[in-house]
mmCIF file of C-alpha atoms in Angstrom:
data_model
loop_
_atom_site.group_PDB
_atom_site.id
_atom_site.type_symbol
_atom_site.label_atom_id
_atom_site.label_comp_id
_atom_site.label_asym_id
_atom_site.label_seq_id
_atom_site.Cartn_x
_atom_site.Cartn_y
_atom_site.Cartn_z
ATOM 1 C CA MET Z 1 -14.527 8.081 -5.250
ATOM 2 C CA GLY Z 2 -13.645 4.479 -4.925
ATOM 3 C CA PHE Z 3 -15.940 1.557 -5.835
ATOM 4 C CA THR Z 4 -16.833 -1.846 -4.437
ATOM 5 C CA TYR Z 5 -18.121 -4.937 -6.498
ATOM 6 C CA GLY Z 6 -19.962 -8.204 -5.852
ATOM 7 C CA ASP Z 7 -21.912 -9.311 -2.949
ATOM 8 C CA PRO Z 8 -20.246 -10.185 -0.488
ATOM 9 C CA VAL Z 9 -17.817 -7.417 -1.914
ATOM 10 C CA PHE Z 10 -14.667 -9.066 -3.488
ATOM 11 C CA CYS Z 11 -13.160 -6.226 -5.529
ATOM 12 C CA ALA Z 12 -12.798 -2.695 -4.770
ATOM 13 C CA GLY Z 13 -11.286 0.342 -5.735
ATOM 14 C CA VAL Z 14 -9.655 2.586 -3.428
ATOM 15 C CA GLU Z 15 -8.596 6.682 -4.295
ATOM 16 C CA ARG Z 16 -5.982 9.135 -3.119
ATOM 17 C CA ASP Z 17 -5.810 12.234 -5.157
ATOM 18 C CA GLU Z 18 -5.659 11.149 -8.583
ATOM 19 C CA VAL Z 19 -4.547 7.695 -8.208
ATOM 20 C CA THR Z 20 -6.936 4.376 -8.214
ATOM 21 C CA ILE Z 21 -5.561 1.256 -6.717
ATOM 22 C CA HIS Z 22 -7.712 -1.846 -7.684
ATOM 23 C CA LEU Z 23 -8.218 -4.841 -4.941
ATOM 24 C CA GLN Z 24 -9.148 -8.109 -5.131
ATOM 25 C CA ALA Z 25 -9.921 -10.907 -2.639
ATOM 26 C CA ALA Z 26 -7.402 -13.628 -2.614
ATOM 27 C CA ARG Z 27 -10.172 -16.123 -2.599
ATOM 28 C CA LYS Z 28 -11.368 -14.742 -6.288
ATOM 29 C CA THR Z 29 -7.888 -15.299 -7.945
ATOM 30 C CA GLN Z 30 -5.602 -18.129 -9.038
ATOM 31 C CA ARG Z 31 -2.718 -16.049 -7.461
ATOM 32 C CA ARG Z 32 -1.263 -17.403 -4.432
ATOM 33 C CA SER Z 33 -1.488 -14.756 -1.649
ATOM 34 C CA GLY Z 34 1.437 -13.297 -0.033
ATOM 35 C CA ARG Z 35 3.503 -13.116 -3.415
ATOM 36 C CA GLY Z 36 2.727 -9.561 -4.555
ATOM 37 C CA ALA Z 37 4.308 -6.299 -3.972
ATOM 38 C CA VAL Z 38 3.284 -2.773 -4.547
ATOM 39 C CA ASN Z 39 5.579 0.418 -4.407
ATOM 40 C CA VAL Z 40 3.495 3.716 -4.051
ATOM 41 C CA PHE Z 41 4.951 6.966 -4.887
ATOM 42 C CA ALA Z 42 3.496 9.413 -2.648
ATOM 43 C CA THR Z 43 3.801 13.012 -1.183
ATOM 44 C CA GLU Z 44 4.001 13.684 2.589
ATOM 45 C CA VAL Z 45 5.128 10.136 3.442
ATOM 46 C CA ASP Z 46 5.240 10.891 6.953
ATOM 47 C CA ALA Z 47 1.805 12.222 7.344
ATOM 48 C CA LEU Z 48 0.534 9.132 5.468
ATOM 49 C CA HIS Z 49 2.250 6.764 7.582
ATOM 50 C CA ASP Z 50 0.795 8.858 10.921
ATOM 51 C CA GLU Z 51 -2.661 8.464 9.351
ATOM 52 C CA LEU Z 52 -2.320 4.584 8.484
ATOM 53 C CA ARG Z 53 -0.751 3.862 11.851
ATOM 54 C CA SER Z 54 -3.648 5.884 13.573
ATOM 55 C CA ARG Z 55 -6.239 3.502 11.373
ATOM 56 C CA GLY Z 56 -4.546 0.340 13.101
ATOM 57 C CA VAL Z 57 -2.371 -0.396 10.151
ATOM 58 C CA ALA Z 58 0.738 -2.600 11.601
ATOM 59 C CA ILE Z 59 3.821 -0.649 10.183
ATOM 60 C CA VAL Z 60 6.601 -3.120 9.138
ATOM 61 C CA HIS Z 61 9.242 -0.652 8.617
ATOM 62 C CA PRO Z 62 8.637 3.061 9.760
ATOM 63 C CA PRO Z 63 9.550 6.219 7.565
ATOM 64 C CA GLY Z 64 13.199 6.572 7.236
ATOM 65 C CA ASP Z 65 15.782 7.943 4.730
ATOM 66 C CA ARG Z 66 17.014 5.091 2.581
ATOM 67 C CA PRO Z 67 20.506 5.177 0.725
ATOM 68 C CA TYR Z 68 18.542 4.409 -2.605
ATOM 69 C CA GLY Z 69 17.193 7.969 -2.477
ATOM 70 C CA MET Z 70 13.986 7.426 -1.010
ATOM 71 C CA ARG Z 71 12.086 8.130 2.158
ATOM 72 C CA ASP Z 72 9.548 5.147 2.684
ATOM 73 C CA PHE Z 73 7.696 2.693 4.932
ATOM 74 C CA GLU Z 74 6.457 -0.676 4.884
ATOM 75 C CA ILE Z 75 3.255 -2.495 5.608
ATOM 76 C CA TYR Z 76 1.910 -5.951 4.756
ATOM 77 C CA ASN Z 77 -1.785 -6.400 4.160
ATOM 78 C CA LEU Z 78 -4.059 -8.934 5.181
ATOM 79 C CA ASP Z 79 -3.054 -11.315 2.573
ATOM 80 C CA GLY Z 80 0.430 -10.951 3.606
ATOM 81 C CA ASN Z 81 1.351 -8.600 0.190
ATOM 82 C CA ARG Z 82 4.072 -5.924 0.771
ATOM 83 C CA LEU Z 83 3.217 -2.521 0.462
ATOM 84 C CA THR Z 84 5.810 0.150 0.147
ATOM 85 C CA PHE Z 85 4.985 3.660 0.247
ATOM 86 C CA GLY Z 86 7.595 6.254 -0.548
ATOM 87 C CA MET Z 87 8.800 9.807 -1.991
ATOM 88 C CA GLY Z 88 12.208 10.860 -3.477
ATOM 89 C CA ILE Z 89 14.663 12.762 -1.298
ATOM 90 C CA GLY Z 90 17.025 13.116 -3.688
ATOM 91 C CA GLY Z 91 20.066 11.511 -5.696
ATOM 92 C CA SER Z 92 21.111 8.010 -4.927
ATOM 93 C CA ASP Z 93 24.650 6.973 -5.254
#
């Protein structure tokens, strides 16, 4: 189960399977927005892509097999931080 904190909420945790990612509103941190990047290993990347797209998430780069041995896709969150979701597809050369 995820969580929220604050009134109004400025901190939250989202969960999928056994992984929790903690999120904090840019207005409550000293970090500049748009400077972060997160790479998340996942299974069933295409299904995750379809789920996020169906929820209105703007996809920056659709799923594809990359030369570095990953199948991944990329989005940007509302603060401009890059989020990449991917899974291994074999060795990279």
